[in-house]
Amino acid sequence: MAFAHEQLERYSRHIILKEVGVRGQRKLLESRVLVVGAGGLGSPAALYLAAAGVGTIGIVDADVVDLSNLQRQILHSTPDVGRAKVESARETLEALNPEVTVQVSRLRLSADNILDRIRDYDFILDGTDNFPAKFLINDACVIARKPFSHAGIIRFQGQMMTYVPGRGPCYRCVFENPPPPDAVPTCSQAGIIGAMGGVIGSLQAMEAVKYLLGIGSLLTGSLLTYDALKAAFRKIPLPARKNCAVCGERPSISAPFDYAQDACVLP
C-alpha cells in the first residue's frame, strides 16, 4: 500500500519515529479498535486513535448527550445535546480524520450481543461507567481471546490495566465480582474533574497503539493508578490467579452473562 502525499504529511510525525515508520503506520491504518462508551474515557481515546490513523474505529454507546457530559466528554459539543452519542462521535471523528472508518452501534452491550460486537476488532477499549459492563467486557474478551484496556475514574483519581491473552491477569483476577450496589458513589454523587478522563483515556489510546504496533511494554500484569492532586502515578504488580473464574486453570465461566444493571455506576 503506497502512501498518498496527504497521508505522508498527516502522519509525518509518526513516520519519522523509528518505532513506527512507514510499516508501522500501515499497520495502524489496517487495524481495528472498538471503543465501548463514548464518554469521559472513550472521548479522548477515540480522538487520539482517529488522529493516529487507526483505520477502523468502532463506537458502542446507547446514550444521548446531556449537558452535564460536556465538562469531560470532549467528543461532543453544546449543539449535540439530545443527540445520540454515537452519531455525535462519528461526526467529530470523521471531521478530524476523514480517511478513518467509524462504525457505530447505538446499543447497550449484553451477553447476547457482545461476542458478535467484539469479533472483528483487534483491540477493545473499555470506557464504560458501570461494573456490570466492565465484567461483561472482561469475560467476553477472555473467552474470545481479545486484548483490551480497562480504566476507571472518579474525583481526582484514575486507574487502568491491559489484558492480553496469555500475558497476565484479567480484570476478574483483580476484582472477582462487582461490589454491592451503592458501595461506590456515582459521578453525580462524588464528582469528577474533567481532565481526569483526558489523562486516563489518552493512556488507553497509547496502550492500544503500542499493542497494534508491537512496541514497548504494556500494562499487562500491572494496575496503573493516578492521583491528580498529588501528581503521582503508581504501578502495582498484579499476579494472575490460577483459580480465576474466567481465565484460571479450571474456569467456571465459559460464556458471558449479565449482572443486574443497577449494580454500581462509575463516572
mmCIF file of C-alpha atoms in Angstrom:
data_model
loop_
_atom_site.group_PDB
_atom_site.id
_atom_site.type_symbol
_atom_site.label_atom_id
_atom_site.label_comp_id
_atom_site.label_asym_id
_atom_site.label_seq_id
_atom_site.Cartn_x
_atom_site.Cartn_y
_atom_site.Cartn_z
ATOM 1 C CA MET A 1 0.000 0.000 0.000
ATOM 2 C CA ALA A 2 1.598 3.259 -1.159
ATOM 3 C CA PHE A 3 1.018 6.409 0.874
ATOM 4 C CA ALA A 4 -0.506 9.448 -0.802
ATOM 5 C CA HIS A 5 1.226 12.790 -0.321
ATOM 6 C CA GLU A 6 -1.509 13.933 2.080
ATOM 7 C CA GLN A 7 -1.066 10.792 4.184
ATOM 8 C CA LEU A 8 2.690 11.281 4.348
ATOM 9 C CA GLU A 9 2.099 14.797 5.602
ATOM 10 C CA ARG A 10 -0.676 13.860 8.047
ATOM 11 C CA TYR A 11 1.332 11.049 9.651
ATOM 12 C CA SER A 12 4.814 12.526 9.205
ATOM 13 C CA ARG A 13 5.476 12.796 12.943
ATOM 14 C CA HIS A 14 4.711 9.087 13.281
ATOM 15 C CA ILE A 15 6.699 8.035 10.261
ATOM 16 C CA ILE A 16 9.932 9.655 11.460
ATOM 17 C CA LEU A 17 9.768 7.612 14.672
ATOM 18 C CA LYS A 18 11.934 4.509 14.320
ATOM 19 C CA GLU A 19 9.385 2.553 16.379
ATOM 20 C CA VAL A 20 6.658 3.381 13.856
ATOM 21 C CA GLY A 21 7.916 4.301 10.396
ATOM 22 C CA VAL A 22 6.029 3.586 7.188
ATOM 23 C CA ARG A 23 5.481 -0.051 8.121
ATOM 24 C CA GLY A 24 4.020 0.823 11.499
ATOM 25 C CA GLN A 25 1.742 3.483 10.110
ATOM 26 C CA ARG A 26 0.489 0.983 7.579
ATOM 27 C CA LYS A 27 -0.289 -1.392 10.478
ATOM 28 C CA LEU A 28 -2.323 1.317 12.173
ATOM 29 C CA LEU A 29 -4.264 2.063 9.004
ATOM 30 C CA GLU A 30 -5.109 -1.630 8.697
ATOM 31 C CA SER A 31 -6.081 -2.030 12.370
ATOM 32 C CA ARG A 32 -9.491 -2.096 14.034
ATOM 33 C CA VAL A 33 -10.220 -0.855 17.564
ATOM 34 C CA LEU A 34 -13.568 -0.961 19.358
ATOM 35 C CA VAL A 35 -14.285 1.782 21.906
ATOM 36 C CA VAL A 36 -17.096 0.848 24.294
ATOM 37 C CA GLY A 37 -18.534 4.044 25.717
ATOM 38 C CA ALA A 38 -18.356 7.491 24.092
ATOM 39 C CA GLY A 39 -17.973 9.280 27.421
ATOM 40 C CA GLY A 40 -15.194 10.652 29.579
ATOM 41 C CA LEU A 41 -12.710 7.899 28.741
ATOM 42 C CA GLY A 42 -13.857 6.934 25.275
ATOM 43 C CA SER A 43 -13.845 10.530 24.016
ATOM 44 C CA PRO A 44 -10.113 11.286 24.279
ATOM 45 C CA ALA A 45 -9.195 7.706 23.427
ATOM 46 C CA ALA A 46 -11.248 7.710 20.228
ATOM 47 C CA LEU A 47 -9.938 11.136 19.198
ATOM 48 C CA TYR A 48 -6.315 10.057 19.527
ATOM 49 C CA LEU A 49 -6.959 6.752 17.766
ATOM 50 C CA ALA A 50 -8.544 8.611 14.850
ATOM 51 C CA ALA A 51 -5.729 11.151 14.775
ATOM 52 C CA ALA A 52 -3.207 8.300 14.772
ATOM 53 C CA GLY A 53 -4.819 6.809 11.697
ATOM 54 C CA VAL A 54 -6.288 3.636 13.174
ATOM 55 C CA GLY A 55 -8.174 2.502 10.102
ATOM 56 C CA THR A 56 -11.442 1.352 11.657
ATOM 57 C CA ILE A 57 -12.806 2.626 14.946
ATOM 58 C CA GLY A 58 -15.961 1.122 16.377
ATOM 59 C CA ILE A 59 -18.050 3.099 18.886
ATOM 60 C CA VAL A 60 -20.701 1.433 21.046
ATOM 61 C CA ASP A 61 -22.937 3.569 23.269
ATOM 62 C CA ALA A 62 -26.666 3.621 23.965
ATOM 63 C CA ASP A 63 -26.978 7.099 25.481
ATOM 64 C CA VAL A 64 -27.708 10.631 24.283
ATOM 65 C CA VAL A 65 -25.570 13.686 25.014
ATOM 66 C CA ASP A 66 -26.504 15.500 28.220
ATOM 67 C CA LEU A 67 -25.355 18.999 29.129
ATOM 68 C CA SER A 68 -23.562 17.630 32.207
ATOM 69 C CA ASN A 69 -21.456 15.377 29.928
ATOM 70 C CA LEU A 70 -19.705 18.287 28.233
ATOM 71 C CA GLN A 71 -17.417 19.014 31.188
ATOM 72 C CA ARG A 72 -15.370 15.921 30.275
ATOM 73 C CA GLN A 73 -16.777 14.145 27.198
ATOM 74 C CA ILE A 74 -14.885 16.049 24.516
ATOM 75 C CA LEU A 75 -16.259 14.126 21.528
ATOM 76 C CA HIS A 76 -19.430 16.195 21.949
ATOM 77 C CA SER A 77 -20.290 19.903 21.951
ATOM 78 C CA THR A 78 -23.214 22.061 23.051
ATOM 79 C CA PRO A 79 -25.245 21.680 19.817
ATOM 80 C CA ASP A 80 -25.056 17.895 20.294
ATOM 81 C CA VAL A 81 -27.139 17.922 23.490
ATOM 82 C CA GLY A 82 -30.005 15.484 22.971
ATOM 83 C CA ARG A 83 -28.300 13.671 20.067
ATOM 84 C CA ALA A 84 -27.198 10.055 20.192
ATOM 85 C CA LYS A 85 -23.608 9.956 21.426
ATOM 86 C CA VAL A 86 -22.566 7.558 18.680
ATOM 87 C CA GLU A 87 -23.730 9.975 15.972
ATOM 88 C CA SER A 88 -22.004 12.923 17.593
ATOM 89 C CA ALA A 89 -18.868 10.804 17.982
ATOM 90 C CA ARG A 90 -18.903 9.701 14.342
ATOM 91 C CA GLU A 91 -19.258 13.269 13.114
ATOM 92 C CA THR A 92 -16.381 14.505 15.284
ATOM 93 C CA LEU A 93 -14.008 11.666 14.362
ATOM 94 C CA GLU A 94 -14.725 11.881 10.641
ATOM 95 C CA ALA A 95 -14.099 15.625 10.745
ATOM 96 C CA LEU A 96 -10.753 15.035 12.435
ATOM 97 C CA ASN A 97 -9.631 12.303 10.024
ATOM 98 C CA PRO A 98 -11.884 11.626 7.010
ATOM 99 C CA GLU A 99 -9.953 8.506 5.961
ATOM 100 C CA VAL A 100 -10.817 6.647 9.172
ATOM 101 C CA THR A 101 -13.855 4.373 9.000
ATOM 102 C CA VAL A 102 -16.111 4.921 12.013
ATOM 103 C CA GLN A 103 -18.576 2.131 12.734
ATOM 104 C CA VAL A 104 -21.203 2.994 15.343
ATOM 105 C CA SER A 105 -23.707 0.914 17.270
ATOM 106 C CA ARG A 106 -26.344 2.600 19.407
ATOM 107 C CA LEU A 107 -26.975 -0.198 21.849
ATOM 108 C CA ARG A 108 -26.144 -1.437 25.307
ATOM 109 C CA LEU A 109 -23.811 -4.420 25.307
ATOM 110 C CA SER A 110 -25.252 -7.594 26.776
ATOM 111 C CA ALA A 111 -24.391 -11.264 26.999
ATOM 112 C CA ASP A 112 -26.497 -11.798 23.869
ATOM 113 C CA ASN A 113 -24.630 -9.375 21.615
ATOM 114 C CA ILE A 114 -21.135 -8.756 22.956
ATOM 115 C CA LEU A 115 -19.295 -11.614 21.258
ATOM 116 C CA ASP A 116 -20.661 -10.523 17.869
ATOM 117 C CA ARG A 117 -19.642 -6.918 18.543
ATOM 118 C CA ILE A 118 -16.034 -7.616 19.521
ATOM 119 C CA ARG A 119 -15.358 -10.385 16.985
ATOM 120 C CA ASP A 120 -13.968 -8.248 14.166
ATOM 121 C CA TYR A 121 -11.720 -5.953 16.219
ATOM 122 C CA ASP A 122 -8.033 -6.246 17.097
ATOM 123 C CA PHE A 123 -8.225 -4.400 20.422
ATOM 124 C CA ILE A 124 -11.075 -3.431 22.749
ATOM 125 C CA LEU A 125 -11.097 -0.278 24.841
ATOM 126 C CA ASP A 126 -13.385 -0.285 27.888
ATOM 127 C CA GLY A 127 -14.632 3.234 28.530
ATOM 128 C CA THR A 128 -17.817 2.183 30.326
ATOM 129 C CA ASP A 129 -19.137 3.673 33.531
ATOM 130 C CA ASN A 130 -20.573 0.702 35.418
ATOM 131 C CA PHE A 131 -19.295 -2.518 36.921
ATOM 132 C CA PRO A 132 -21.697 -4.931 35.152
ATOM 133 C CA ALA A 133 -20.420 -3.679 31.785
ATOM 134 C CA LYS A 134 -16.788 -3.939 32.857
ATOM 135 C CA PHE A 135 -17.170 -7.546 33.976
ATOM 136 C CA LEU A 136 -19.128 -8.366 30.814
ATOM 137 C CA ILE A 137 -16.386 -6.899 28.610
ATOM 138 C CA ASN A 138 -13.663 -8.686 30.558
ATOM 139 C CA ASP A 139 -15.330 -12.082 30.400
ATOM 140 C CA ALA A 140 -16.172 -11.784 26.707
ATOM 141 C CA CYS A 141 -12.653 -10.668 25.797
ATOM 142 C CA VAL A 142 -11.063 -13.502 27.773
ATOM 143 C CA ILE A 143 -13.394 -16.056 26.188
ATOM 144 C CA ALA A 144 -12.847 -14.624 22.685
ATOM 145 C CA ARG A 145 -9.105 -14.109 23.324
ATOM 146 C CA LYS A 146 -9.279 -10.386 22.605
ATOM 147 C CA PRO A 147 -6.857 -7.898 24.211
ATOM 148 C CA PHE A 148 -8.437 -4.949 25.965
ATOM 149 C CA SER A 149 -7.732 -1.912 28.124
ATOM 150 C CA HIS A 150 -9.713 -1.349 31.327
ATOM 151 C CA ALA A 151 -9.940 2.024 33.052
ATOM 152 C CA GLY A 152 -11.964 3.788 35.716
ATOM 153 C CA ILE A 153 -12.030 7.352 37.003
ATOM 154 C CA ILE A 154 -13.604 9.186 39.942
ATOM 155 C CA ARG A 155 -12.952 12.527 41.677
ATOM 156 C CA PHE A 156 -9.212 13.194 41.082
ATOM 157 C CA GLN A 157 -8.198 9.546 40.707
ATOM 158 C CA GLY A 158 -7.917 7.045 37.895
ATOM 159 C CA GLN A 159 -6.755 3.503 37.291
ATOM 160 C CA MET A 160 -6.113 1.278 34.311
ATOM 161 C CA MET A 161 -4.746 -2.095 33.240
ATOM 162 C CA THR A 162 -4.335 -4.017 29.991
ATOM 163 C CA TYR A 163 -5.255 -7.629 29.345
ATOM 164 C CA VAL A 164 -3.554 -9.648 26.631
ATOM 165 C CA PRO A 165 -4.360 -13.374 26.378
ATOM 166 C CA GLY A 166 -1.632 -15.464 27.967
ATOM 167 C CA ARG A 167 0.327 -12.449 29.228
ATOM 168 C CA GLY A 168 -1.128 -11.549 32.597
ATOM 169 C CA PRO A 169 -4.214 -11.324 34.791
ATOM 170 C CA CYS A 170 -7.651 -10.263 33.646
ATOM 171 C CA TYR A 171 -9.956 -7.765 35.352
ATOM 172 C CA ARG A 172 -11.725 -10.556 37.229
ATOM 173 C CA CYS A 173 -8.396 -11.750 38.647
ATOM 174 C CA VAL A 174 -8.167 -8.402 40.425
ATOM 175 C CA PHE A 175 -11.827 -7.688 41.178
ATOM 176 C CA GLU A 176 -13.603 -11.021 41.461
ATOM 177 C CA ASN A 177 -17.176 -9.692 41.382
ATOM 178 C CA PRO A 178 -18.948 -6.335 41.185
ATOM 179 C CA PRO A 179 -19.240 -4.551 44.540
ATOM 180 C CA PRO A 180 -22.663 -4.324 46.199
ATOM 181 C CA PRO A 181 -24.972 -1.598 44.860
ATOM 182 C CA ASP A 182 -24.259 1.818 46.424
ATOM 183 C CA ALA A 183 -20.834 0.679 47.699
ATOM 184 C CA VAL A 184 -19.127 3.047 45.243
ATOM 185 C CA PRO A 185 -20.546 6.552 44.672
ATOM 186 C CA THR A 186 -21.618 7.624 41.203
ATOM 187 C CA CYS A 187 -20.163 10.520 39.264
ATOM 188 C CA SER A 188 -23.115 12.739 40.165
ATOM 189 C CA GLN A 189 -22.595 11.888 43.842
ATOM 190 C CA ALA A 190 -18.804 12.048 44.120
ATOM 191 C CA GLY A 191 -17.853 14.308 41.221
ATOM 192 C CA ILE A 192 -15.081 14.015 38.667
ATOM 193 C CA ILE A 193 -12.531 16.531 37.449
ATOM 194 C CA GLY A 194 -12.984 16.704 33.679
ATOM 195 C CA ALA A 195 -9.321 16.459 32.728
ATOM 196 C CA MET A 196 -9.056 13.091 34.501
ATOM 197 C CA GLY A 197 -10.832 11.493 31.557
ATOM 198 C CA GLY A 198 -8.266 13.070 29.244
ATOM 199 C CA VAL A 199 -5.328 11.707 31.216
ATOM 200 C CA ILE A 200 -6.538 8.131 31.542
ATOM 201 C CA GLY A 201 -8.364 7.928 28.199
ATOM 202 C CA SER A 202 -5.244 9.109 26.385
ATOM 203 C CA LEU A 203 -3.217 6.440 28.159
ATOM 204 C CA GLN A 204 -5.734 3.851 26.989
ATOM 205 C CA ALA A 205 -5.249 5.022 23.396
ATOM 206 C CA MET A 206 -1.489 4.721 23.914
ATOM 207 C CA GLU A 207 -1.883 1.127 25.117
ATOM 208 C CA ALA A 208 -3.932 0.312 22.013
ATOM 209 C CA VAL A 209 -1.355 1.897 19.689
ATOM 210 C CA LYS A 210 1.554 0.083 21.376
ATOM 211 C CA TYR A 211 -0.276 -3.227 21.116
ATOM 212 C CA LEU A 212 -1.115 -2.711 17.444
ATOM 213 C CA LEU A 213 2.475 -1.770 16.635
ATOM 214 C CA GLY A 214 4.035 -4.437 18.866
ATOM 215 C CA ILE A 215 6.251 -1.909 20.653
ATOM 216 C CA GLY A 216 7.103 -1.030 24.236
ATOM 217 C CA SER A 217 5.760 -2.537 27.445
ATOM 218 C CA LEU A 218 2.043 -2.842 28.045
ATOM 219 C CA LEU A 219 0.216 -2.647 31.359
ATOM 220 C CA THR A 220 -0.178 -6.421 31.443
ATOM 221 C CA GLY A 221 0.306 -7.720 34.960
ATOM 222 C CA SER A 222 0.090 -4.220 36.425
ATOM 223 C CA LEU A 223 -2.510 -1.750 37.650
ATOM 224 C CA LEU A 224 -1.543 1.854 36.966
ATOM 225 C CA THR A 225 -3.099 4.398 39.331
ATOM 226 C CA TYR A 226 -3.000 8.178 39.102
ATOM 227 C CA ASP A 227 -3.699 10.689 41.861
ATOM 228 C CA ALA A 228 -4.057 14.088 40.199
ATOM 229 C CA LEU A 229 -3.959 16.077 43.437
ATOM 230 C CA LYS A 230 -0.595 14.548 44.336
ATOM 231 C CA ALA A 231 0.595 14.435 40.691
ATOM 232 C CA ALA A 232 1.575 10.811 41.403
ATOM 233 C CA PHE A 233 1.459 7.677 39.279
ATOM 234 C CA ARG A 234 1.833 4.265 40.894
ATOM 235 C CA LYS A 235 2.329 0.937 39.127
ATOM 236 C CA ILE A 236 1.104 -2.029 41.187
ATOM 237 C CA PRO A 237 2.103 -5.591 40.177
ATOM 238 C CA LEU A 238 -0.872 -7.910 39.655
ATOM 239 C CA PRO A 239 -0.260 -11.664 39.635
ATOM 240 C CA ALA A 240 -2.690 -13.834 37.714
ATOM 241 C CA ARG A 241 -4.957 -16.023 39.852
ATOM 242 C CA LYS A 242 -4.873 -19.717 38.973
ATOM 243 C CA ASN A 243 -8.405 -20.053 40.320
ATOM 244 C CA CYS A 244 -9.848 -17.099 38.374
ATOM 245 C CA ALA A 245 -13.376 -17.952 37.295
ATOM 246 C CA VAL A 246 -12.781 -16.953 33.665
ATOM 247 C CA CYS A 247 -9.041 -17.133 32.884
ATOM 248 C CA GLY A 248 -7.863 -19.615 35.513
ATOM 249 C CA GLU A 249 -6.762 -23.202 35.095
ATOM 250 C CA ARG A 250 -10.302 -24.535 35.612
ATOM 251 C CA PRO A 251 -12.632 -21.696 34.597
ATOM 252 C CA SER A 252 -16.248 -21.852 35.709
ATOM 253 C CA ILE A 253 -17.347 -19.087 33.324
ATOM 254 C CA SER A 254 -17.478 -20.290 29.727
ATOM 255 C CA ALA A 255 -19.901 -17.733 28.297
ATOM 256 C CA PRO A 256 -20.644 -14.061 29.005
ATOM 257 C CA PHE A 257 -23.530 -13.326 31.360
ATOM 258 C CA ASP A 258 -25.285 -10.197 32.577
ATOM 259 C CA TYR A 259 -25.175 -8.799 36.071
ATOM 260 C CA ALA A 260 -28.095 -6.642 37.226
ATOM 261 C CA GLN A 261 -27.823 -3.218 35.622
ATOM 262 C CA ASP A 262 -28.429 -1.446 38.947
ATOM 263 C CA ALA A 263 -25.023 -2.530 40.240
ATOM 264 C CA CYS A 264 -22.520 0.244 40.941
ATOM 265 C CA VAL A 265 -22.200 3.017 38.397
ATOM 266 C CA LEU A 266 -18.910 4.862 37.859
ATOM 267 C CA PRO A 267 -18.255 8.300 36.327
#
